[in-house]
PDB file of C-alpha atoms in Angstrom:
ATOM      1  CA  UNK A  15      84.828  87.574  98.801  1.00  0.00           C
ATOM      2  CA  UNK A  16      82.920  90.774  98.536  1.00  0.00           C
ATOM      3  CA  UNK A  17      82.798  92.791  95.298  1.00  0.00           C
ATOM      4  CA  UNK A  18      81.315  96.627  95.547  1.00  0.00           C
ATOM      5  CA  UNK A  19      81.040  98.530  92.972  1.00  0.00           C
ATOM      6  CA  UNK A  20      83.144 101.586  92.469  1.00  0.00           C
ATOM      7  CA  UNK A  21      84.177 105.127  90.890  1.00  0.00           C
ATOM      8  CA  UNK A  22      86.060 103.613  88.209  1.00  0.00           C
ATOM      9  CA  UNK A  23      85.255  99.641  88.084  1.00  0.00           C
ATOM     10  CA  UNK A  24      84.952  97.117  91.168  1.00  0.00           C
ATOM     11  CA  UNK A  25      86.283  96.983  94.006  1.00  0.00           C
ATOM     12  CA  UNK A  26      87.571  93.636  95.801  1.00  0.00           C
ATOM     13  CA  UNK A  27      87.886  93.164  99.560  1.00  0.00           C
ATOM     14  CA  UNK A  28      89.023  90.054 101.257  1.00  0.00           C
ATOM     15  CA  UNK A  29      90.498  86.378  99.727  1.00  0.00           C
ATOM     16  CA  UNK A  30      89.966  86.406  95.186  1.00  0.00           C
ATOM     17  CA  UNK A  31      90.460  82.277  95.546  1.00  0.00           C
ATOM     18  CA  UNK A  32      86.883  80.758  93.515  1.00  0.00           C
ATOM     19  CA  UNK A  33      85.197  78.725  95.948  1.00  0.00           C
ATOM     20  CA  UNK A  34      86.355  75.665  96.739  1.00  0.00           C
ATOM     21  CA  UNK A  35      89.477  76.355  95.252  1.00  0.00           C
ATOM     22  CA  UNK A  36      92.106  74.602  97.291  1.00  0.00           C
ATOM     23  CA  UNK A  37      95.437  75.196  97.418  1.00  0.00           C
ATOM     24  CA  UNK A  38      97.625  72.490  95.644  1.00  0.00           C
ATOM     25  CA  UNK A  39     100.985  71.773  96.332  1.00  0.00           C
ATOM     26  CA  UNK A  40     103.668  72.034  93.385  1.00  0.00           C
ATOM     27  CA  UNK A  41     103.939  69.668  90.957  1.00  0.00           C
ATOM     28  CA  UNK A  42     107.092  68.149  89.498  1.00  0.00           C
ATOM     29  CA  UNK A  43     106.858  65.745  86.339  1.00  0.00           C
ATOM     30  CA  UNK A  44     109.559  62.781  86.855  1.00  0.00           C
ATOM     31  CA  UNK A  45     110.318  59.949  84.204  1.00  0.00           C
ATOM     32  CA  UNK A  46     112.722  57.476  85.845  1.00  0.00           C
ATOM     33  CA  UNK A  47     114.113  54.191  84.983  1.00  0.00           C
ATOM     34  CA  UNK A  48     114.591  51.378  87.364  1.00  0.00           C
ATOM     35  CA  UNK A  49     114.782  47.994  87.106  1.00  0.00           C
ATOM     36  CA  UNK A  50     117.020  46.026  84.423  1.00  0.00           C
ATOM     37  CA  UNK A  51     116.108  45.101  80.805  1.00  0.00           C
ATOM     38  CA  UNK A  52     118.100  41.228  80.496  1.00  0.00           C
ATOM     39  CA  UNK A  53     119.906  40.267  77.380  1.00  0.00           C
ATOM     40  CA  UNK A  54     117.716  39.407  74.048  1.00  0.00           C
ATOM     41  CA  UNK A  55     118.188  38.239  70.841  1.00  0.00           C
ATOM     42  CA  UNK A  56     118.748  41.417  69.114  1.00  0.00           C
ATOM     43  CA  UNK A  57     120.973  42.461  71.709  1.00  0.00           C
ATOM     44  CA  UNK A  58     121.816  44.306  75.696  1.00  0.00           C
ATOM     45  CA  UNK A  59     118.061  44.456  76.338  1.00  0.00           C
ATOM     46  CA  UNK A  60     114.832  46.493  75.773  1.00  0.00           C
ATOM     47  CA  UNK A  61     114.778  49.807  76.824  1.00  0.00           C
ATOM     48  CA  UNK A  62     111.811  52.063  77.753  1.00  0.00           C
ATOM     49  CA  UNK A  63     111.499  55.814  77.682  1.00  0.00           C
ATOM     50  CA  UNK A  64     109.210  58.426  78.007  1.00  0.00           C
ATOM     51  CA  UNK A  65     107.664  60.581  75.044  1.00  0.00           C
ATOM     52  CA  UNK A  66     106.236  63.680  75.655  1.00  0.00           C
ATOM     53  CA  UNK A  67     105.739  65.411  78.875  1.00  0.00           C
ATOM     54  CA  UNK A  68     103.689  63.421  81.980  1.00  0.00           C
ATOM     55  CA  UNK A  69     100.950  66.297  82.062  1.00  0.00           C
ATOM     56  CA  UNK A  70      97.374  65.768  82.802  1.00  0.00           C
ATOM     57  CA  UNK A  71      96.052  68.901  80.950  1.00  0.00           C
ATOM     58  CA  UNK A  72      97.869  68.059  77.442  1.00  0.00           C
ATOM     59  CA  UNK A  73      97.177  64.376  76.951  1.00  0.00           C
ATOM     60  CA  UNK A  74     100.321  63.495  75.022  1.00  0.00           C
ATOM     61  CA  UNK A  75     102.653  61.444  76.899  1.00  0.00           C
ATOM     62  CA  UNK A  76     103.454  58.060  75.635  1.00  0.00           C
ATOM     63  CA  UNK A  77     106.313  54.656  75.596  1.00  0.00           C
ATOM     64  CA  UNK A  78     108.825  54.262  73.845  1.00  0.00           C
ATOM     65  CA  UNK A  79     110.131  51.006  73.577  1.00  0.00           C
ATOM     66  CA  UNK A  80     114.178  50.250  71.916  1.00  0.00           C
ATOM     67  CA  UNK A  81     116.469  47.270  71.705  1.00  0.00           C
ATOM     68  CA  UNK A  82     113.811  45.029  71.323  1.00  0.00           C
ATOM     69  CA  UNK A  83     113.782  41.764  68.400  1.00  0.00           C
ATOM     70  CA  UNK A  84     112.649  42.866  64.732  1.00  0.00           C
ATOM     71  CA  UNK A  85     109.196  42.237  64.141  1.00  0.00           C
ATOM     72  CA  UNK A  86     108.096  40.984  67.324  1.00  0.00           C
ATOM     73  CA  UNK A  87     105.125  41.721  69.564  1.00  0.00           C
ATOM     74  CA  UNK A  88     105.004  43.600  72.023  1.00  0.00           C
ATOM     75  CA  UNK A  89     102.820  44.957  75.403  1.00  0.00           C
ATOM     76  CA  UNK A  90     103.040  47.941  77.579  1.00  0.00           C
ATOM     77  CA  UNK A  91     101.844  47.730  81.186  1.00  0.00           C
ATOM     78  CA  UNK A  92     101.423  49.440  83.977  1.00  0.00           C
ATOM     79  CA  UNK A  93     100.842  49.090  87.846  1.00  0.00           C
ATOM     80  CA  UNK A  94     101.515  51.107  90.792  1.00  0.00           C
ATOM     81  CA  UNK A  95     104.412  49.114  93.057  1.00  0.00           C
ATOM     82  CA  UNK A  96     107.964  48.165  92.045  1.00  0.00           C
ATOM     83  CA  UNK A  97     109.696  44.506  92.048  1.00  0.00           C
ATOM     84  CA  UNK A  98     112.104  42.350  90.294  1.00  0.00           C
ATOM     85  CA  UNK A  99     110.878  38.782  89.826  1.00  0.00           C
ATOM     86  CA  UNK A 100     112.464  36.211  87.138  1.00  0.00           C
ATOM     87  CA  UNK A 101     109.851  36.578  83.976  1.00  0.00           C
ATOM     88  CA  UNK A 102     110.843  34.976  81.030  1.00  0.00           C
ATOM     89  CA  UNK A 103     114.151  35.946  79.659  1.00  0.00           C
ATOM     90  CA  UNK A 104     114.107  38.855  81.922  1.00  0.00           C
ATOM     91  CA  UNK A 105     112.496  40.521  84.810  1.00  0.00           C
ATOM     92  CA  UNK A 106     108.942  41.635  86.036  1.00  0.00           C
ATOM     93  CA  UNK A 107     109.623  44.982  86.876  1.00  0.00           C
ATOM     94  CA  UNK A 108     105.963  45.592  88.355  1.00  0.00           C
ATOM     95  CA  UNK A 109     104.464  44.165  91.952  1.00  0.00           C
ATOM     96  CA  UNK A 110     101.488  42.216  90.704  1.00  0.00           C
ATOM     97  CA  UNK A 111     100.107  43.463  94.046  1.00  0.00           C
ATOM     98  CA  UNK A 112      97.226  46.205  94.602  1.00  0.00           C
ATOM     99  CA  UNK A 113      95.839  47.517  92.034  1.00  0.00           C
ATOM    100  CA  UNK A 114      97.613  44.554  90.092  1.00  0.00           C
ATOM    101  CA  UNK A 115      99.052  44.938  86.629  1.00  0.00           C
ATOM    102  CA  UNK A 116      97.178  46.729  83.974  1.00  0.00           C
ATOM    103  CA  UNK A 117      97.720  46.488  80.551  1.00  0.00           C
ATOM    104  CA  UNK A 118      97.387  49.218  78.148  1.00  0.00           C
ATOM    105  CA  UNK A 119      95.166  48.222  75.151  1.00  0.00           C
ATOM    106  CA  UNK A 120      96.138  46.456  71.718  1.00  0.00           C
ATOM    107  CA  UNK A 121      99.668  45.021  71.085  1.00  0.00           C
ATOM    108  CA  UNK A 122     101.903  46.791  68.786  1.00  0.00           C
ATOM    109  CA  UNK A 123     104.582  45.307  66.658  1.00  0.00           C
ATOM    110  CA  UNK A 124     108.362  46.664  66.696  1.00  0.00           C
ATOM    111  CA  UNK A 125     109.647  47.762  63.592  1.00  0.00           C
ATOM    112  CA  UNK A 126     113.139  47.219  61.631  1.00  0.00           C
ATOM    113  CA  UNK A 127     114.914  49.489  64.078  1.00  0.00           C
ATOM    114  CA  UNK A 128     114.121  47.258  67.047  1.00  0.00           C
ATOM    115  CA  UNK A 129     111.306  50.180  68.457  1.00  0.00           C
ATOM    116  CA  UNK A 130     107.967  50.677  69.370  1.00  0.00           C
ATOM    117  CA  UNK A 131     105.715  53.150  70.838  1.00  0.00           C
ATOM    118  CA  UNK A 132     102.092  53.478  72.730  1.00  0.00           C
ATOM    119  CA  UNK A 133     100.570  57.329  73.364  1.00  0.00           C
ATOM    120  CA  UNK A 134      98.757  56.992  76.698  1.00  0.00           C
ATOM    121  CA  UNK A 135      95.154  58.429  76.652  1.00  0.00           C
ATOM    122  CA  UNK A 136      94.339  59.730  80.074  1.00  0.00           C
ATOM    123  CA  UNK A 137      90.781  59.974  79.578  1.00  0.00           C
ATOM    124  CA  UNK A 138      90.215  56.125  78.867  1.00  0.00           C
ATOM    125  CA  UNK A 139      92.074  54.146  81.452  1.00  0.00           C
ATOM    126  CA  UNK A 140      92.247  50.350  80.716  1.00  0.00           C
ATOM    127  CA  UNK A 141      89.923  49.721  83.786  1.00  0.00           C
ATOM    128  CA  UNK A 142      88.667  51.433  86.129  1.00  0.00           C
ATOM    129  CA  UNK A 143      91.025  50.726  88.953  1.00  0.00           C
ATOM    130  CA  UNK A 144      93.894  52.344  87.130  1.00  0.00           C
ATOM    131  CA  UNK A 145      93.565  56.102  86.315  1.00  0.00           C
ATOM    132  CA  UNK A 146      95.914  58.163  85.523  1.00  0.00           C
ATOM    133  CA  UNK A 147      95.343  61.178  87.736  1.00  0.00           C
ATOM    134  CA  UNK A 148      97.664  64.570  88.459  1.00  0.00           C
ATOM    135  CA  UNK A 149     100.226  64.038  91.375  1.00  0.00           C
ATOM    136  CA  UNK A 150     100.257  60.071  90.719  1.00  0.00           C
ATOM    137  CA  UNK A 151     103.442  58.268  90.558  1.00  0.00           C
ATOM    138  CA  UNK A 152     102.803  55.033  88.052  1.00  0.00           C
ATOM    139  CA  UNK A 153     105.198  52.038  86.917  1.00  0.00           C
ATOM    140  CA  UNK A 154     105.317  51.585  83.507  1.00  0.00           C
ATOM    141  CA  UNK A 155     107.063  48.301  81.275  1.00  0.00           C
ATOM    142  CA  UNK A 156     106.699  46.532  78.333  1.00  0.00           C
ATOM    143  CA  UNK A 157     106.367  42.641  77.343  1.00  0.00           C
ATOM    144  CA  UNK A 158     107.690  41.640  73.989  1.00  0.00           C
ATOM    145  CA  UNK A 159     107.938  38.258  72.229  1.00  0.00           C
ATOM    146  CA  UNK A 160     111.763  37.036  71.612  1.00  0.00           C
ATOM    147  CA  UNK A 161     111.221  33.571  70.388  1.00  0.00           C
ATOM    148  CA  UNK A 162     115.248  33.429  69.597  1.00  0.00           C
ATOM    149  CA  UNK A 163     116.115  35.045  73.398  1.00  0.00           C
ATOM    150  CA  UNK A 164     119.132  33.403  75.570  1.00  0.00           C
ATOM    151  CA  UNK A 165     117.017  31.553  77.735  1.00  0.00           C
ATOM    152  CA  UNK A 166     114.432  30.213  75.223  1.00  0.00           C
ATOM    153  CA  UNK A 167     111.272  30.952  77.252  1.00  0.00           C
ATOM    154  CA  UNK A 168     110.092  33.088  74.024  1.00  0.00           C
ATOM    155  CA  UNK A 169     109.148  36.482  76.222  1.00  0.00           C
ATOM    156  CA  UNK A 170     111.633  39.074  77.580  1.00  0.00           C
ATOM    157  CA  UNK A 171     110.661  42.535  79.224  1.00  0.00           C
ATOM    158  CA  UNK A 172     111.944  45.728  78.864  1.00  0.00           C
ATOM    159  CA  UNK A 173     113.779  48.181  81.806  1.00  0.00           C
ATOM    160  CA  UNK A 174     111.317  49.878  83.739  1.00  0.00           C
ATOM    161  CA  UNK A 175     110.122  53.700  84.397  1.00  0.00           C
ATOM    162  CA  UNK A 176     108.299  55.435  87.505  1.00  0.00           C
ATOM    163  CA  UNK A 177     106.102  58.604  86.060  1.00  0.00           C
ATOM    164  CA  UNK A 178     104.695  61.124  88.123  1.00  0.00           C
ATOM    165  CA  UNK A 179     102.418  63.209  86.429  1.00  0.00           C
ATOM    166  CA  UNK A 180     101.698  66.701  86.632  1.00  0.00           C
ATOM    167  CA  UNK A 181      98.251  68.741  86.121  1.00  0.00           C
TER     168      UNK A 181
END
């Protein structure tokens, strides 16, 4: 990059990238579902869903969890691979493989209308092996306690979603 002064301003020859500035491919934000939220006591199943955009830059992307029992507790987790393993009432949704499964701090308890939600904070990952960094594609689920549930293991989990976030 040269800059020389001119006439009326500055004049700029050559590339007007900063330095180091690379070039990064595009972007697209994805919330998916996958996997299958079993039967529980308050009825079809859990569901999860995204709130908010998946962008880096504006920190405000969260879980929301529906269809789960009144009043119970519940988890959200995350991990990078995808499975369906018998777990409880329902199904692990997350490979307990590399990096593992990483659970997003403090339990939350669903309210009257069977839902509950957890705002992600992208600048204080759980631990250190799971950031949430632009161009990532992350599992997300939650765990809830259904001491009434079908099978009578007293846990069930929700559907699942794959995020990939966006700068």
């Amino acid at each position: 990059l040269l800059v020389l002064p001119g006439e009326t301003g500055f004049l700029v020859l050559g590339d007007t990238k900063l330095c180091g500035q690379a070039d990064l491919p595009p972007c697209v934000a994805a919330v998916e579902s996958y996997c299958v939220g079993a039967p529980n006591s308050a009825g079809p199943g859990a569901t999860l869903s995204g709130i908010g955009e998946p962008l880096i830059a504006t920190n405000a992307f969260g879980l929301a969890l529906d269809g789960a029992p009144q009043g119970s507790i519940s988890m959200f987790f995350y991990g990078l691979g995808e499975a369906q393993l018998p777990f409880g009432d329902g199904f692990l949704c997350l490979s307990p493989l590399v990096p593992g499964i990483l659970r997003l701090p403090d339990p939350v308890v669903v309210d009257a209308q069977g839902h509950a939600e957890r705002m992600l904070d992208f600048t204080k990952p759980p631990l250190a092996t799971g950031p949430i960094t632009s161009y990532s594609t992350w599992r997300f689920q939650a765990w809830y306690r259904d001491p009434a549930g079908p099978l009578g293991t007293g846990v069930n989990t929700s559907d699942a979603l794959r995020v990939t976030f966006c700068p």
